[in-house]
PDB file of C-alpha atoms in Angstrom:
ATOM      1  CA  MET A   1      27.550   7.359  -3.602  1.00 45.00           C
ATOM      2  CA  THR A   2      24.789   9.916  -3.227  1.00 66.00           C
ATOM      3  CA  ASP A   3      23.394  11.049   0.103  1.00 85.00           C
ATOM      4  CA  ALA A   4      19.851  11.037  -1.272  1.00 94.00           C
ATOM      5  CA  LEU A   5      16.954   8.674  -0.962  1.00 97.00           C
ATOM      6  CA  GLN A   6      16.390   6.678  -4.136  1.00 98.00           C
ATOM      7  CA  VAL A   7      12.704   7.138  -4.907  1.00 98.00           C
ATOM      8  CA  GLU A   8      10.370   5.502  -7.405  1.00 98.00           C
ATOM      9  CA  LEU A   9       6.767   6.611  -7.871  1.00 98.00           C
ATOM     10  CA  VAL A  10       5.108   3.923  -9.957  1.00 98.00           C
ATOM     11  CA  ALA A  11       1.629   3.507 -11.448  1.00 98.00           C
ATOM     12  CA  ALA A  12       0.322   0.290 -12.957  1.00 96.00           C
ATOM     13  CA  ASP A  13       1.071   1.551 -16.469  1.00 97.00           C
ATOM     14  CA  ARG A  14       4.193   3.698 -16.033  1.00 97.00           C
ATOM     15  CA  VAL A  15       7.050   4.923 -13.883  1.00 98.00           C
ATOM     16  CA  VAL A  16       5.758   8.378 -12.967  1.00 98.00           C
ATOM     17  CA  TRP A  17       8.927   9.690 -11.306  1.00 98.00           C
ATOM     18  CA  SER A  18      12.272   8.213 -10.341  1.00 97.00           C
ATOM     19  CA  GLY A  19      15.356   9.818  -8.869  1.00 97.00           C
ATOM     20  CA  GLY A  20      17.203  11.105  -5.846  1.00 97.00           C
ATOM     21  CA  ALA A  21      15.292  12.967  -3.153  1.00 98.00           C
ATOM     22  CA  THR A  22      15.917  14.450   0.259  1.00 97.00           C
ATOM     23  CA  MET A  23      12.406  13.813   1.618  1.00 98.00           C
ATOM     24  CA  VAL A  24       9.157  12.006   0.819  1.00 98.00           C
ATOM     25  CA  ILE A  25       5.796  12.576   2.498  1.00 98.00           C
ATOM     26  CA  ALA A  26       2.931  10.140   1.940  1.00 98.00           C
ATOM     27  CA  ARG A  27      -0.336   9.313   3.712  1.00 97.00           C
ATOM     28  CA  THR A  28      -0.779   5.748   4.865  1.00 97.00           C
ATOM     29  CA  VAL A  29      -3.887   4.217   6.395  1.00 95.00           C
ATOM     30  CA  ASP A  30      -2.201   4.872   9.768  1.00 95.00           C
ATOM     31  CA  GLY A  31      -1.413   8.551   9.062  1.00 96.00           C
ATOM     32  CA  ASP A  32       1.175  10.720   7.341  1.00 97.00           C
ATOM     33  CA  VAL A  33       4.722   9.407   7.007  1.00 97.00           C
ATOM     34  CA  GLY A  34       7.758  11.597   6.369  1.00 97.00           C
ATOM     35  CA  VAL A  35      10.796   9.735   5.076  1.00 98.00           C
ATOM     36  CA  LEU A  36      14.379  10.996   5.335  1.00 97.00           C
ATOM     37  CA  ARG A  37      17.682   9.119   4.939  1.00 97.00           C
ATOM     38  CA  GLY A  38      18.154   6.455   7.572  1.00 96.00           C
ATOM     39  CA  HIS A  39      14.410   5.862   8.029  1.00 97.00           C
ATOM     40  CA  ALA A  40      13.473   2.525   9.568  1.00 97.00           C
ATOM     41  CA  PRO A  41      12.120  -0.082   7.143  1.00 98.00           C
ATOM     42  CA  VAL A  42       8.381   0.305   6.518  1.00 96.00           C
ATOM     43  CA  LEU A  43       5.776  -1.443   4.404  1.00 97.00           C
ATOM     44  CA  SER A  44       2.401   0.254   4.611  1.00 97.00           C
ATOM     45  CA  ALA A  45      -0.845   0.624   2.698  1.00 98.00           C
ATOM     46  CA  LEU A  46      -1.508   4.063   1.220  1.00 98.00           C
ATOM     47  CA  THR A  47      -4.817   5.885   1.162  1.00 96.00           C
ATOM     48  CA  GLU A  48      -6.123   8.222  -1.538  1.00 96.00           C
ATOM     49  CA  ALA A  49      -3.938  11.253  -0.918  1.00 96.00           C
ATOM     50  CA  VAL A  50      -1.185  13.608  -1.983  1.00 98.00           C
ATOM     51  CA  VAL A  51       2.428  12.423  -2.171  1.00 98.00           C
ATOM     52  CA  GLU A  52       5.192  15.026  -1.897  1.00 98.00           C
ATOM     53  CA  ILE A  53       8.738  14.363  -3.073  1.00 98.00           C
ATOM     54  CA  THR A  54      11.536  16.858  -2.499  1.00 98.00           C
ATOM     55  CA  PRO A  55      14.104  16.028  -5.183  1.00 97.00           C
ATOM     56  CA  GLU A  56      17.822  16.693  -4.804  1.00 96.00           C
ATOM     57  CA  GLU A  57      17.490  19.238  -7.582  1.00 92.00           C
ATOM     58  CA  GLY A  58      14.537  20.968  -9.149  1.00 90.00           C
ATOM     59  CA  THR A  59      11.042  21.690  -7.956  1.00 95.00           C
ATOM     60  CA  GLU A  60       8.990  19.642  -5.544  1.00 97.00           C
ATOM     61  CA  VAL A  61       7.087  16.743  -7.110  1.00 98.00           C
ATOM     62  CA  ILE A  62       3.409  16.736  -6.101  1.00 98.00           C
ATOM     63  CA  ALA A  63       1.251  13.774  -7.088  1.00 98.00           C
ATOM     64  CA  THR A  64      -1.867  11.907  -6.035  1.00 98.00           C
ATOM     65  CA  VAL A  65      -2.227   8.189  -5.494  1.00 98.00           C
ATOM     66  CA  ASP A  66      -5.422   6.153  -5.364  1.00 95.00           C
ATOM     67  CA  GLY A  67      -4.233   3.899  -2.557  1.00 95.00           C
ATOM     68  CA  GLY A  68      -1.396   1.447  -3.016  1.00 97.00           C
ATOM     69  CA  PHE A  69       1.742   0.699  -1.019  1.00 98.00           C
ATOM     70  CA  LEU A  70       4.737   2.507   0.458  1.00 98.00           C
ATOM     71  CA  SER A  71       7.960   0.571   0.921  1.00 98.00           C
ATOM     72  CA  VAL A  72      11.014   2.021   2.667  1.00 98.00           C
ATOM     73  CA  ALA A  73      14.276   0.108   3.157  1.00 98.00           C
ATOM     74  CA  ASN A  74      17.972   0.971   2.914  1.00 97.00           C
ATOM     75  CA  ASP A  75      17.276   4.560   1.779  1.00 98.00           C
ATOM     76  CA  ARG A  76      15.115   3.314  -1.082  1.00 98.00           C
ATOM     77  CA  VAL A  77      11.483   4.441  -1.264  1.00 98.00           C
ATOM     78  CA  SER A  78       8.939   2.789  -3.551  1.00 98.00           C
ATOM     79  CA  ILE A  79       5.448   4.202  -3.901  1.00 98.00           C
ATOM     80  CA  LEU A  80       3.204   1.862  -5.866  1.00 98.00           C
ATOM     81  CA  SER A  81      -0.371   2.684  -6.860  1.00 98.00           C
ATOM     82  CA  GLU A  82      -2.698   1.603  -9.607  1.00 96.00           C
ATOM     83  CA  HIS A  83      -3.351   5.251 -10.516  1.00 96.00           C
ATOM     84  CA  VAL A  84      -0.894   8.122 -10.033  1.00 98.00           C
ATOM     85  CA  LEU A  85      -1.310  11.659 -11.343  1.00 98.00           C
ATOM     86  CA  LEU A  86       1.232  14.453 -11.158  1.00 98.00           C
ATOM     87  CA  ALA A  87      -0.302  17.781 -10.142  1.00 98.00           C
ATOM     88  CA  HIS A  88       0.088  19.258 -13.628  1.00 97.00           C
ATOM     89  CA  GLU A  89      -1.844  16.297 -15.102  1.00 98.00           C
ATOM     90  CA  ILE A  90      -4.935  16.967 -12.968  1.00 98.00           C
ATOM     91  CA  ASP A  91      -7.929  18.790 -14.425  1.00 97.00           C
ATOM     92  CA  LEU A  92      -9.020  20.939 -11.477  1.00 97.00           C
ATOM     93  CA  SER A  93     -12.540  21.618 -12.762  1.00 97.00           C
ATOM     94  CA  LYS A  94     -13.082  17.899 -13.359  1.00 97.00           C
ATOM     95  CA  ALA A  95     -11.891  17.107  -9.812  1.00 98.00           C
ATOM     96  CA  GLU A  96     -14.264  19.740  -8.375  1.00 98.00           C
ATOM     97  CA  VAL A  97     -17.204  18.249 -10.299  1.00 97.00           C
ATOM     98  CA  GLU A  98     -16.232  14.758  -9.107  1.00 96.00           C
ATOM     99  CA  LEU A  99     -16.153  16.013  -5.502  1.00 97.00           C
ATOM    100  CA  GLU A 100     -19.654  17.506  -5.751  1.00 97.00           C
ATOM    101  CA  GLU A 101     -21.042  14.346  -7.392  1.00 95.00           C
ATOM    102  CA  ALA A 102     -19.472  12.134  -4.736  1.00 94.00           C
ATOM    103  CA  ARG A 103     -20.844  14.315  -1.923  1.00 95.00           C
ATOM    104  CA  ARG A 104     -24.356  13.953  -3.383  1.00 93.00           C
ATOM    105  CA  LEU A 105     -23.937  10.163  -3.351  1.00 91.00           C
ATOM    106  CA  LEU A 106     -22.752  10.028   0.257  1.00 89.00           C
ATOM    107  CA  GLY A 107     -24.913   7.583   2.190  1.00 84.00           C
ATOM    108  CA  THR A 108     -26.336   5.989  -0.949  1.00 85.00           C
ATOM    109  CA  ASN A 109     -23.180   4.643  -2.582  1.00 77.00           C
ATOM    110  CA  ASN A 110     -20.432   2.528  -1.012  1.00 79.00           C
ATOM    111  CA  ASP A 111     -17.737   4.190  -3.151  1.00 89.00           C
ATOM    112  CA  ALA A 112     -18.749   7.770  -2.293  1.00 91.00           C
ATOM    113  CA  GLU A 113     -16.246   8.217   0.564  1.00 92.00           C
ATOM    114  CA  LYS A 114     -13.372   6.888  -1.547  1.00 92.00           C
ATOM    115  CA  ARG A 115     -14.398   9.164  -4.433  1.00 94.00           C
ATOM    116  CA  ILE A 116     -14.485  12.140  -2.052  1.00 95.00           C
ATOM    117  CA  ARG A 117     -10.980  11.366  -0.733  1.00 95.00           C
ATOM    118  CA  ARG A 118      -9.656  10.973  -4.281  1.00 96.00           C
ATOM    119  CA  ALA A 119     -11.214  14.232  -5.516  1.00 97.00           C
ATOM    120  CA  GLU A 120     -10.068  16.156  -2.428  1.00 97.00           C
ATOM    121  CA  ALA A 121      -6.532  14.824  -2.864  1.00 97.00           C
ATOM    122  CA  ARG A 122      -6.465  15.925  -6.486  1.00 97.00           C
ATOM    123  CA  ILE A 123      -7.690  19.396  -5.600  1.00 97.00           C
ATOM    124  CA  ARG A 124      -5.075  19.683  -2.799  1.00 97.00           C
ATOM    125  CA  ALA A 125      -2.319  18.549  -5.179  1.00 98.00           C
ATOM    126  CA  VAL A 126      -3.165  21.268  -7.684  1.00 97.00           C
ATOM    127  CA  GLU A 127      -3.329  23.874  -4.903  1.00 96.00           C
ATOM    128  CA  LYS A 128       0.040  22.775  -3.443  1.00 95.00           C
ATOM    129  CA  ALA A 129       1.690  22.879  -6.846  1.00 95.00           C
ATOM    130  CA  SER A 130       0.460  26.385  -7.683  1.00 89.00           C
TER     131      SER A 130
END
């Protein structure tokens, strides 16, 4: 038996990453959550943010989620979101343009704040991964 967390990062259309990890950090609607082995069971809603997974081996996995859910129980972590992008899949210039467009819409569009959070998360993911 491994001493690692068993982690699954899942989008609506694919399993983005699955494997053993020593730590997971995700942002819920209540704040950031760091998960290590032995963590108490949790079921929480995620916000548009960066998810960080420290695998047993290899480089850190940096991704963004557009909301979703975090489930932790018995050293198993499931991160479920309709849209998940790994840092290397993000087009930085496109995210920067999206951020500027969303900022211009602030106050006139109900989705502007969500679009800002999503674009900022994508930019942070690329920066963390580089």
